[in-house]
PDB file of C-alpha atoms and ligand atoms in Angstrom:
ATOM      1  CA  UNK A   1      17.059 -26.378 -87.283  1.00 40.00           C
ATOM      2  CA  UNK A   2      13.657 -27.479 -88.535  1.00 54.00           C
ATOM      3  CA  UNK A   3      13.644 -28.992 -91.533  1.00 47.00           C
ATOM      4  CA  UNK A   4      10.726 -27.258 -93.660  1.00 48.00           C
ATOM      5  CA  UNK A   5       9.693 -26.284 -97.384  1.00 48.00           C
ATOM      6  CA  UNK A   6      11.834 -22.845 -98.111  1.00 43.00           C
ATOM      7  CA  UNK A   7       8.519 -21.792 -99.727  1.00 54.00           C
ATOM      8  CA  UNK A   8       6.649 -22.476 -96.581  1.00 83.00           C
ATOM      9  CA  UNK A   9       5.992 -19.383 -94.380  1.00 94.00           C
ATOM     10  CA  UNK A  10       4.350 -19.313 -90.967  1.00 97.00           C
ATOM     11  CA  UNK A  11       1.089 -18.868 -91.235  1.00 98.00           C
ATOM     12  CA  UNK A  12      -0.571 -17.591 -87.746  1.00 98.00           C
ATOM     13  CA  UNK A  13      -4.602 -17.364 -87.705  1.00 98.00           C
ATOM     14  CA  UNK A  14      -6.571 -16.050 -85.727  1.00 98.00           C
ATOM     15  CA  UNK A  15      -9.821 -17.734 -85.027  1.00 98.00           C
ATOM     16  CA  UNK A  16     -12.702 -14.957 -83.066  1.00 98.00           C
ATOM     17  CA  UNK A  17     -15.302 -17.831 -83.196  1.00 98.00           C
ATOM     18  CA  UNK A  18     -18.354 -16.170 -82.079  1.00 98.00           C
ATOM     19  CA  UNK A  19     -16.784 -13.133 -80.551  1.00 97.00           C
ATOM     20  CA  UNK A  20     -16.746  -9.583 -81.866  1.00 96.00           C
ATOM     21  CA  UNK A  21     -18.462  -6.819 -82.710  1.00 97.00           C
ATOM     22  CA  UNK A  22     -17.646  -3.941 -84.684  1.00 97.00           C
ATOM     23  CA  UNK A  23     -15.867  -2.136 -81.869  1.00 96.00           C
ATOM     24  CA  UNK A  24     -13.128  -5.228 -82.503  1.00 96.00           C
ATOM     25  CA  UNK A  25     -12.242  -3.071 -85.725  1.00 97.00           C
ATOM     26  CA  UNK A  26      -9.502  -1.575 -83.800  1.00 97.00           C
ATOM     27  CA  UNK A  27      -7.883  -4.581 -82.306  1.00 96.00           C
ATOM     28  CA  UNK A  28      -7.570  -5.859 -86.286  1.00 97.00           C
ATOM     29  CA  UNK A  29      -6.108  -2.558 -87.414  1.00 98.00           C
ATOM     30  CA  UNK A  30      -3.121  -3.242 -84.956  1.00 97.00           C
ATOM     31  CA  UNK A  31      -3.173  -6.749 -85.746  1.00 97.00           C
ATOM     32  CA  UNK A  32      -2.373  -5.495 -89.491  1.00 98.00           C
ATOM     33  CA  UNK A  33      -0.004  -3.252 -88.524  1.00 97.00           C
ATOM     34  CA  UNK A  34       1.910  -5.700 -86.225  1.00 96.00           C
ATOM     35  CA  UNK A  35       1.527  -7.952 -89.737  1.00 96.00           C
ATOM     36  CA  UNK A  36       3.315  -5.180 -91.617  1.00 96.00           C
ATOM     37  CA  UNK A  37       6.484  -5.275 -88.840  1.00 96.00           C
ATOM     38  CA  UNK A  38       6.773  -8.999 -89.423  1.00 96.00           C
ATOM     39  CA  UNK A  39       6.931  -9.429 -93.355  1.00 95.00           C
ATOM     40  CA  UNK A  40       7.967 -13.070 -92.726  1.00 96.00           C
ATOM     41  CA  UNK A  41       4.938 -14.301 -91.212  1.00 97.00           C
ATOM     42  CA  UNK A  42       1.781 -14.766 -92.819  1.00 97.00           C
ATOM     43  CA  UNK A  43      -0.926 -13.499 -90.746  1.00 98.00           C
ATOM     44  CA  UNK A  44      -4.782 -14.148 -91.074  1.00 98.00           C
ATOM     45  CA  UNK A  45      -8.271 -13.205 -89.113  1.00 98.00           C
ATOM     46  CA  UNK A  46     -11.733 -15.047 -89.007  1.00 98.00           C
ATOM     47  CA  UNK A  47     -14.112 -13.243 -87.627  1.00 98.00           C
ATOM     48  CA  UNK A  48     -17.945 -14.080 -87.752  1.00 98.00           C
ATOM     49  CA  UNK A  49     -19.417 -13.679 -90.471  1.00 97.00           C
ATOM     50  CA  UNK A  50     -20.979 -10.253 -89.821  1.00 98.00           C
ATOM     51  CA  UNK A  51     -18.030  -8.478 -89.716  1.00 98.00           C
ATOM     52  CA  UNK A  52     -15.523  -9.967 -92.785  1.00 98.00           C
ATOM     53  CA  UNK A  53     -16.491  -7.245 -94.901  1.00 98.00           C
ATOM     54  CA  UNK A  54     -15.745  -4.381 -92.872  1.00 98.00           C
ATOM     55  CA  UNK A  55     -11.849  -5.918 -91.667  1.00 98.00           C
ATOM     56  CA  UNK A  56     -11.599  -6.597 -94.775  1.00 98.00           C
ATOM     57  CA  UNK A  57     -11.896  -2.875 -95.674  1.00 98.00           C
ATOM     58  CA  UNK A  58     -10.074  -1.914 -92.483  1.00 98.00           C
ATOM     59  CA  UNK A  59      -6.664  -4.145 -93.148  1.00 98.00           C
ATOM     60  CA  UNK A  60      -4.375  -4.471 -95.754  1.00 98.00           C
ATOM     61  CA  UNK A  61      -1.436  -6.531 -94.847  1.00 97.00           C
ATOM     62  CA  UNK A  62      -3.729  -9.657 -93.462  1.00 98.00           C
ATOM     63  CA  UNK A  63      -5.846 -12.573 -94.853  1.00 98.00           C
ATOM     64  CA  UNK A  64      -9.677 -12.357 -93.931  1.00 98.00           C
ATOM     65  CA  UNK A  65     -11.566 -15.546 -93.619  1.00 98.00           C
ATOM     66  CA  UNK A  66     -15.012 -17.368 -92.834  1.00 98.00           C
ATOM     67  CA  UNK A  67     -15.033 -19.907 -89.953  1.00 98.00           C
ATOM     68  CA  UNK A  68     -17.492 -22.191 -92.035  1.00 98.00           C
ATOM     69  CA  UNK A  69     -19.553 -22.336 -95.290  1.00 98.00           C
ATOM     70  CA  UNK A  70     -22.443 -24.128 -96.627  1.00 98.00           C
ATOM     71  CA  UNK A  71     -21.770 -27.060 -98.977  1.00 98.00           C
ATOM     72  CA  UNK A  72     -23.843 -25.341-101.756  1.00 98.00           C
ATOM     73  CA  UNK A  73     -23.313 -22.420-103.507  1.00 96.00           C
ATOM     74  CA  UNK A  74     -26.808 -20.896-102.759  1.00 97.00           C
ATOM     75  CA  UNK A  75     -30.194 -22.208-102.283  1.00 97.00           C
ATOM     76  CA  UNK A  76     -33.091 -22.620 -99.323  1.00 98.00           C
ATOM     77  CA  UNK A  77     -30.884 -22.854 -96.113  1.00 98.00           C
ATOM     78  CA  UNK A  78     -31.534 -20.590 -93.903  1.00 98.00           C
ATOM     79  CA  UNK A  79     -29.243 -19.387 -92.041  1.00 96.00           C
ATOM     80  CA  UNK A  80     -26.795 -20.853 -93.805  1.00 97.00           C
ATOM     81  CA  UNK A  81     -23.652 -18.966 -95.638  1.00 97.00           C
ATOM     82  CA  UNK A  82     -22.219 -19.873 -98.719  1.00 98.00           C
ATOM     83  CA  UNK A  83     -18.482 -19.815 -99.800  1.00 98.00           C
ATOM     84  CA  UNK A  84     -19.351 -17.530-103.071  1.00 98.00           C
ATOM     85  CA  UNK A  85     -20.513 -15.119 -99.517  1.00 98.00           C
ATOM     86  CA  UNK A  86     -17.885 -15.165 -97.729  1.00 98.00           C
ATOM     87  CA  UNK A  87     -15.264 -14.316-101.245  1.00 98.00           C
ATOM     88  CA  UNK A  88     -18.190 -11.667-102.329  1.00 98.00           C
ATOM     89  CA  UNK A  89     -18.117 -10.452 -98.583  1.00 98.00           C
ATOM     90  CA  UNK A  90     -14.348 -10.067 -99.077  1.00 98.00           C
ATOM     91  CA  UNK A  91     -12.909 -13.751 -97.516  1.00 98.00           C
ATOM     92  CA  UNK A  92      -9.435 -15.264 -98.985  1.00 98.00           C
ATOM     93  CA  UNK A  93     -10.019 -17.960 -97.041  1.00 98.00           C
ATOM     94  CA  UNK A  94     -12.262 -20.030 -94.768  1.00 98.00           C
ATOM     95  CA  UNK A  95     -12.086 -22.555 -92.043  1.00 98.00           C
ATOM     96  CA  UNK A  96     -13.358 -25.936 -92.114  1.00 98.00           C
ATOM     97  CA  UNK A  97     -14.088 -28.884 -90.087  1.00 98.00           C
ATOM     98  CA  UNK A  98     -13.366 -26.773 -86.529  1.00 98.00           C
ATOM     99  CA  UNK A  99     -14.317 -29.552 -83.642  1.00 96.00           C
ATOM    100  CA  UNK A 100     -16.747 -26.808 -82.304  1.00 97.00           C
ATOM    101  CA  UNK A 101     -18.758 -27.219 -85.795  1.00 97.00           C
ATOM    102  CA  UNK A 102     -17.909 -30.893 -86.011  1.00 96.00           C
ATOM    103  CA  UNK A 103     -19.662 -31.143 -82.404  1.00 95.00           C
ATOM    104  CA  UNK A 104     -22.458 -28.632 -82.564  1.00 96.00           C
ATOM    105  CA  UNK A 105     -23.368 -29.363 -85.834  1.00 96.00           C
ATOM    106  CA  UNK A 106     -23.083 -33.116 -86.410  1.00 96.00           C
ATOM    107  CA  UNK A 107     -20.373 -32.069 -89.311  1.00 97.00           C
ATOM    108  CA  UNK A 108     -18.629 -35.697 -90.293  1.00 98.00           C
ATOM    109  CA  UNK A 109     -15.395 -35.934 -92.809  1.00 98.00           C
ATOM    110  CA  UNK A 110     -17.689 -36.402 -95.726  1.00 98.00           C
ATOM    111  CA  UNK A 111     -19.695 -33.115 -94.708  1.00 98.00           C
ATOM    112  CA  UNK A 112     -16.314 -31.274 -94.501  1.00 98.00           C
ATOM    113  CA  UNK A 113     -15.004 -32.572 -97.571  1.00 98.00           C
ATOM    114  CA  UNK A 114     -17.693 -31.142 -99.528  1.00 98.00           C
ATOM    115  CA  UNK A 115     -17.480 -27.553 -98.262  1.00 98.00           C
ATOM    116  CA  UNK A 116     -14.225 -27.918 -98.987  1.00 98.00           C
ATOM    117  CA  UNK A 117     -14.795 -28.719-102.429  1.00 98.00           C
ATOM    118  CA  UNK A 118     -17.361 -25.767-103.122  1.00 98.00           C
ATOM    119  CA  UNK A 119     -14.831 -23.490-101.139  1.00 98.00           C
ATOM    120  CA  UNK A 120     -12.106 -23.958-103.750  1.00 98.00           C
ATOM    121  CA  UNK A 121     -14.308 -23.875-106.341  1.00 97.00           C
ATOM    122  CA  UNK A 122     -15.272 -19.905-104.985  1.00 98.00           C
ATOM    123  CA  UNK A 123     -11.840 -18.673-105.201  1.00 97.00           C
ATOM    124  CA  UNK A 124     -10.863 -19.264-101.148  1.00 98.00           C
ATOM    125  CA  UNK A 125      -8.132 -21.195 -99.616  1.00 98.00           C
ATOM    126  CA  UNK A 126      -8.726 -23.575 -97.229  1.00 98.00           C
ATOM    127  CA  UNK A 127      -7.824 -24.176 -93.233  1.00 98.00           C
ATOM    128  CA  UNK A 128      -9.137 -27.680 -92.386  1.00 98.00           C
ATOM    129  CA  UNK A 129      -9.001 -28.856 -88.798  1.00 98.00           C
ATOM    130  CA  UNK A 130      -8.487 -32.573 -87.499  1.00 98.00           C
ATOM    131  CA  UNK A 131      -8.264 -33.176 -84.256  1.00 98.00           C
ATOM    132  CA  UNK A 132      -8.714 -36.284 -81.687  1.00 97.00           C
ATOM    133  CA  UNK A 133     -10.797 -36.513 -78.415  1.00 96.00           C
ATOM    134  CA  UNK A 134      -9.066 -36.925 -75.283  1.00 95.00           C
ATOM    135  CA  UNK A 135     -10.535 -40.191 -74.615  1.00 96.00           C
ATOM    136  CA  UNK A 136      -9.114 -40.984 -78.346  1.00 96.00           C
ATOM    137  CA  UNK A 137      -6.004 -40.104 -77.225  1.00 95.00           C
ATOM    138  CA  UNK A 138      -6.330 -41.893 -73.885  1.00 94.00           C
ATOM    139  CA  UNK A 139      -6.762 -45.138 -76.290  1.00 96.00           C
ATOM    140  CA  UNK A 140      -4.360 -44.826 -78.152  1.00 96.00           C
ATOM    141  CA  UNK A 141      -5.653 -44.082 -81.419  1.00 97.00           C
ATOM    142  CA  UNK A 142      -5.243 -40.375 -81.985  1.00 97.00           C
ATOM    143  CA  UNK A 143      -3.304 -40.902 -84.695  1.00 97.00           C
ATOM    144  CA  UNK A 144      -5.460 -43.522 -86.135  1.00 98.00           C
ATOM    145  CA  UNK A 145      -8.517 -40.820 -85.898  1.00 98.00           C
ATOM    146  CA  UNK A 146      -6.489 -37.899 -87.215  1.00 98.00           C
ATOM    147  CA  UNK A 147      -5.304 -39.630 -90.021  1.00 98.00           C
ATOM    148  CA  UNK A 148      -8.914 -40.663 -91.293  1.00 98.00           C
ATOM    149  CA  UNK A 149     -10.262 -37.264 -90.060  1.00 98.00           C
ATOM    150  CA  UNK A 150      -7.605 -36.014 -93.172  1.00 98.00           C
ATOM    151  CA  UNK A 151      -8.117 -38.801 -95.579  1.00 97.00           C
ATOM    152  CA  UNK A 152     -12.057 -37.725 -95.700  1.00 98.00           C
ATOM    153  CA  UNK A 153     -11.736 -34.540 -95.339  1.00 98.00           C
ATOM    154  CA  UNK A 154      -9.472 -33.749 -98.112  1.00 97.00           C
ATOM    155  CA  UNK A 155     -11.076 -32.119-101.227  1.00 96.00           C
ATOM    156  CA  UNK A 156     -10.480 -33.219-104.462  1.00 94.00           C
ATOM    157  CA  UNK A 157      -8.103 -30.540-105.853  1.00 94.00           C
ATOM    158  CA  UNK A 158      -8.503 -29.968-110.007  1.00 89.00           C
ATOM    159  CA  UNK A 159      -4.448 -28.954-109.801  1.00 91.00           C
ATOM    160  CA  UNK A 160      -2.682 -30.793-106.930  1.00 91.00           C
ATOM    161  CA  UNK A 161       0.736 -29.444-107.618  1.00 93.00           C
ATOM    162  CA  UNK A 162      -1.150 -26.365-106.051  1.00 93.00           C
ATOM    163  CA  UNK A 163      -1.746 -27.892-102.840  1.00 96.00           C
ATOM    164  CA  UNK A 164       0.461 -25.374-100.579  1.00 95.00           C
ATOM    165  CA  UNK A 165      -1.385 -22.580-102.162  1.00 95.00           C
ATOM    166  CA  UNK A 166      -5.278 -24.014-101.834  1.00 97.00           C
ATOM    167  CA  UNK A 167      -5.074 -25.972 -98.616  1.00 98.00           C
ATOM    168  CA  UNK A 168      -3.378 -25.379 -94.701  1.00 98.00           C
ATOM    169  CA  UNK A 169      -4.247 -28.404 -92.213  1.00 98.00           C
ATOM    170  CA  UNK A 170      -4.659 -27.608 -88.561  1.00 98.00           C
ATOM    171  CA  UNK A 171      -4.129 -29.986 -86.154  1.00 98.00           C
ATOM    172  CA  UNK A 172      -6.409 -29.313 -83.095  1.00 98.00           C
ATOM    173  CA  UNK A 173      -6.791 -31.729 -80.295  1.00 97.00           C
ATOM    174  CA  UNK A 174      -9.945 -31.428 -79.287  1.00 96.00           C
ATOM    175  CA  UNK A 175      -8.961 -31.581 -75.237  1.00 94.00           C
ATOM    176  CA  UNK A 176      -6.803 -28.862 -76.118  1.00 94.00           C
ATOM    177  CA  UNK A 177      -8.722 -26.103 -77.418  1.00 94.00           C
ATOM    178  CA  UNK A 178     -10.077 -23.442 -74.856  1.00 91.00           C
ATOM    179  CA  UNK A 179      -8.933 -25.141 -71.988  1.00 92.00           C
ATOM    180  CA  UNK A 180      -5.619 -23.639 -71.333  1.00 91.00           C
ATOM    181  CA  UNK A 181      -4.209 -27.593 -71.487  1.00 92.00           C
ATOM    182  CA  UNK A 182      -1.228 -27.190 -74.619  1.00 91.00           C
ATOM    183  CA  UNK A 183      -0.420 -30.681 -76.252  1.00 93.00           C
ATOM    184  CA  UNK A 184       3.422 -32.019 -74.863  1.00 96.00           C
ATOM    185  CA  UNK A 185       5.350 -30.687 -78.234  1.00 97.00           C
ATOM    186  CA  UNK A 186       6.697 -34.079 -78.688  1.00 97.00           C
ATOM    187  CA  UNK A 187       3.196 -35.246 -78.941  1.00 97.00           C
ATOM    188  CA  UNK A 188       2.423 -32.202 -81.544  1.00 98.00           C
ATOM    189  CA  UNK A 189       6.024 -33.137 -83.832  1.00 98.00           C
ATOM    190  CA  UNK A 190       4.314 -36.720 -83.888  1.00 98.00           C
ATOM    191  CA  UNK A 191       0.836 -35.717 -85.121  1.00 98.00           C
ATOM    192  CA  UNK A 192       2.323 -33.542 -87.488  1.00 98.00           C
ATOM    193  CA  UNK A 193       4.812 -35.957 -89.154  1.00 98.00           C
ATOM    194  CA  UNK A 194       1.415 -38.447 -89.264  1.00 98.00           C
ATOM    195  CA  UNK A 195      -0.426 -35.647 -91.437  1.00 98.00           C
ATOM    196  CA  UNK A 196       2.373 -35.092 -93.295  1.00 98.00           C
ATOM    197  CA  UNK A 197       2.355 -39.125 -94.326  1.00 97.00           C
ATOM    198  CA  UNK A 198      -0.925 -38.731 -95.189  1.00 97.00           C
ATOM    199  CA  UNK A 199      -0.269 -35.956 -97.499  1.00 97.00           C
ATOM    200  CA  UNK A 200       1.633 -37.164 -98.849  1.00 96.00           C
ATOM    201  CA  UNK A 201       0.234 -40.168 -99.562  1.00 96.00           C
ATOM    202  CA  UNK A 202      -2.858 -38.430-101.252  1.00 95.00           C
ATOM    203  CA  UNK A 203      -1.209 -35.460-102.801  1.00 95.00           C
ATOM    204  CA  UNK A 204       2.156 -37.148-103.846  1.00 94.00           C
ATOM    205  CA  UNK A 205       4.912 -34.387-103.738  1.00 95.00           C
ATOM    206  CA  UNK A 206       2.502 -31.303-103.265  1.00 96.00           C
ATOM    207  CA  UNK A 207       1.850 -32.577-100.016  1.00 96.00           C
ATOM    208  CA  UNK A 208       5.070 -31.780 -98.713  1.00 96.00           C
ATOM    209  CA  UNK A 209       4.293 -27.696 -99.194  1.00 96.00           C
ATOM    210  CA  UNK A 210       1.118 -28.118 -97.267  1.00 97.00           C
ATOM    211  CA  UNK A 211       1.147 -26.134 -94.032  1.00 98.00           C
ATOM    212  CA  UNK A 212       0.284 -28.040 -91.031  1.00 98.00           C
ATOM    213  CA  UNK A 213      -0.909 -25.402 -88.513  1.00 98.00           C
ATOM    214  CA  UNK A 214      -1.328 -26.316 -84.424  1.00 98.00           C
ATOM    215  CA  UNK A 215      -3.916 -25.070 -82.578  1.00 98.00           C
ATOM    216  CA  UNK A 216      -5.149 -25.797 -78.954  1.00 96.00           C
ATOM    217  CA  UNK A 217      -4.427 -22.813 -76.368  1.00 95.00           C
ATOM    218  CA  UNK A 218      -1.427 -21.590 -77.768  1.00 97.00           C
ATOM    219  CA  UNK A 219      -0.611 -18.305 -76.156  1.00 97.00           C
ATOM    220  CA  UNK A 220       2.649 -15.822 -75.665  1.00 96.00           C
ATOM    221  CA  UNK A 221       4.207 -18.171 -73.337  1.00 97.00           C
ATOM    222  CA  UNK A 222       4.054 -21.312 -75.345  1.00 97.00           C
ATOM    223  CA  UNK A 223       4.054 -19.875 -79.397  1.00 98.00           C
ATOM    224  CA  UNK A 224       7.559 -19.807 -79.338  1.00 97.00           C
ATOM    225  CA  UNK A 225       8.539 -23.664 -78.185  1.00 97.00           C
ATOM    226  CA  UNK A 226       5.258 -25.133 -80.380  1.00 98.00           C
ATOM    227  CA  UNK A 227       6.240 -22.753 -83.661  1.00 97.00           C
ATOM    228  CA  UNK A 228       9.929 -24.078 -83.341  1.00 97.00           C
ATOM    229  CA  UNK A 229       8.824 -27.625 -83.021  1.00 97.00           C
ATOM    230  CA  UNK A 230       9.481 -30.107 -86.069  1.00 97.00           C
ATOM    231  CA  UNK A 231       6.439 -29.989 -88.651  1.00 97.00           C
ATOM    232  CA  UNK A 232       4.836 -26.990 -87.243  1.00 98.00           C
ATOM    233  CA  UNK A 233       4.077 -24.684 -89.899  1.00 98.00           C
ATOM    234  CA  UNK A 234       2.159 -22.304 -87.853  1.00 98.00           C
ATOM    235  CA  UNK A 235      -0.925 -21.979 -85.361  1.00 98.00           C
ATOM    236  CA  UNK A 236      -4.330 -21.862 -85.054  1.00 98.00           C
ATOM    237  CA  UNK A 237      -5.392 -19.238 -82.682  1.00 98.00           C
ATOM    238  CA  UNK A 238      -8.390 -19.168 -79.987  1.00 97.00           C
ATOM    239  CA  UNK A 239      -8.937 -17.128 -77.065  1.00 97.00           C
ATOM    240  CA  UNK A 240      -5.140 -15.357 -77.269  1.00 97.00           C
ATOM    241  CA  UNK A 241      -5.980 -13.833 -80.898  1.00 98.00           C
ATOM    242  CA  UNK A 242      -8.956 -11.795 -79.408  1.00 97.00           C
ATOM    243  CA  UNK A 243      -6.480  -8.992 -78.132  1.00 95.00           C
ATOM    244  CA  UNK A 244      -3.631  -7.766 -79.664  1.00 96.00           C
ATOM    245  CA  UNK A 245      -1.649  -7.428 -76.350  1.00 96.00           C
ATOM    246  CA  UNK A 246      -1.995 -11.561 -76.354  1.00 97.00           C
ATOM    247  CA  UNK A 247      -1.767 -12.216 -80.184  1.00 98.00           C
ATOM    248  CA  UNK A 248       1.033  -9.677 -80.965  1.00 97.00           C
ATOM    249  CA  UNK A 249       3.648 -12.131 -78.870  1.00 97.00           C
ATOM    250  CA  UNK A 250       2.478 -14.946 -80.703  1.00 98.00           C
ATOM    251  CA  UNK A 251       2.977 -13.340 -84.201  1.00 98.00           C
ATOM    252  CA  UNK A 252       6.347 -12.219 -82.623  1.00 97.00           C
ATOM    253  CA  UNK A 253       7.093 -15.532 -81.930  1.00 97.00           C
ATOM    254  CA  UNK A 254       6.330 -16.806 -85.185  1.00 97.00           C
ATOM    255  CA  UNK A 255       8.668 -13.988 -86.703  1.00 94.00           C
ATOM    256  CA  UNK A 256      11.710 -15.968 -85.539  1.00 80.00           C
ATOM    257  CA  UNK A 257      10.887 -19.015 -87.297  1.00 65.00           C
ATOM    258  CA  UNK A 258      10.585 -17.667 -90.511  1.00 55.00           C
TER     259      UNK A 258
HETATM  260  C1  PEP B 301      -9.434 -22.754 -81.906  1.00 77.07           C
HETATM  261  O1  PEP B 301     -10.557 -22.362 -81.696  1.00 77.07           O
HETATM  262  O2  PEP B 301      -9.152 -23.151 -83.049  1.00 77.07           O
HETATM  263  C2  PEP B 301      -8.480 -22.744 -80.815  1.00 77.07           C
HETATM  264  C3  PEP B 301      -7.334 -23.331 -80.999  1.00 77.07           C
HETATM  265  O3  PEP B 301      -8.868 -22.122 -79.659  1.00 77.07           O
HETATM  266  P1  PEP B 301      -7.925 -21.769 -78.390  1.00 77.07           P
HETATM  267  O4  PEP B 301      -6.671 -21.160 -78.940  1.00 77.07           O
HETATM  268  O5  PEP B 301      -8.731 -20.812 -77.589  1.00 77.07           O
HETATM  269  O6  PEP B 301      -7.650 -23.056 -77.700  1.00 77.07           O
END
């Protein structure tokens, strides 16, 4: 039996990245729907940017989120989006920190911090990802990395007892994400139980209700042995939350955990 926060409920997101157009409207209407047959889990979709206003008129049961915002509220930065956007463009939520932004765009702990910051300050809740290289891993220090990655990436939070409201992390190895290669669980309960210390260790008691999400080619076959694993308080979905025939499972999967 895991031992988890009553309060805490899995949270499964899916993450389109830079896929969809609005022909994907139809794969989120059965995503809600399959939402609405498992009341226990709590079920979210980022999908670029262009299209969070019109899922978030074409769902009701999910949460809607941005996959990155600016760290100002507005100014001269072109094409750049702010968080006060993606909550006017209908977002609950948004992701931060994602290695894909952390590699394309030079985003460092600091840089991630501070969207996080202006995120909360616009009303959305916050996914932030930490994640370690493979050759990180291969020395040894992927805890060492993933542990700074969270201590500077944290924001500030005005009310910490509201941490497991405000803030999910997602733990991501980097080696791990779009390459079909799942982290050994053991390895995942480990990484998890190091976030948690850091949580706590920042956030005091609040950082025990703080959901710590894996992500890294989770799919149908392996949701149901991650989600069941020690410290996992959801996923992080990729590729397999692009069609509902491969996300479905994995919200299935999280149903049973609940
Ligand atoms: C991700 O992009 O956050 C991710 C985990 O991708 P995938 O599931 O495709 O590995």
């Amino acid at each position: 039996m895991k031992e988890q926060n009553a309060v805490m409920r899995p949270y499964i997101v899916g993450n389109w990245k830079m896929n969809g157009v609005k022909a994907m409207l139809a794969e989120a209407r059965a995503i809600d729907r399959a939402a609405g047959r498992n009341p226990g889990v709590d079920v979210a979709l980022a999908p670029p940017a262009t299209l969070i206003g019109p899922l978030r008129d074409a769902v009701t049961m999910i949460g809607v989120g941005g996959q990155d915002c600016h760290t100002a509220e507005k100014g001269a930065h072109t094409g750049d989006m702010s968080a006060v956007m993606l909550a006017d463009a209908g977002a609950d939520f948004v992701i931060l920190g994602h290695s894909e932004r952390r590699r394309d765009h030079g985003e460092t702990d600091a840089v991630v911090k501070a969207k996080a910051e202006t995120a909360l300050a616009a009303g959305l809740t916050l996914i932030v990802c930490v994640g370690e290289t493979l050759a990180e891993r291969d020395a040894g220090q992927a805890e060492a990395i993933v542990g700074a990655q969270v201590d500077g990436s944290l924001p500030v939070l005005a009310d910490p007892a509201s941490a497991g409201l405000r803030l999910a992390i997602a733990y991501e190895p980097v080696w791990a994400i779009g390459t079909g290669r799942v982290a050994a669980v053991e390895d995942v309960v480990v990484m998890h139980a190091a976030i948690r210390e850091r949580l706590m260790a920042a956030l005091g008691e609040a950082g025990a209700a703080v959901r710590i999400l894996y992500g890294g080619s989770v799919n149908a076959e392996n949701a149901a042995a991650l989600l069941a694993a020690e410290g996992v308080g959801g996923a992080l979905v990729g590729g397999a939350s692009l069609t509902t025939e491969a996300f479905l499972p994995i919200i299935a999967a999280a149903s049973h955990e609940d």
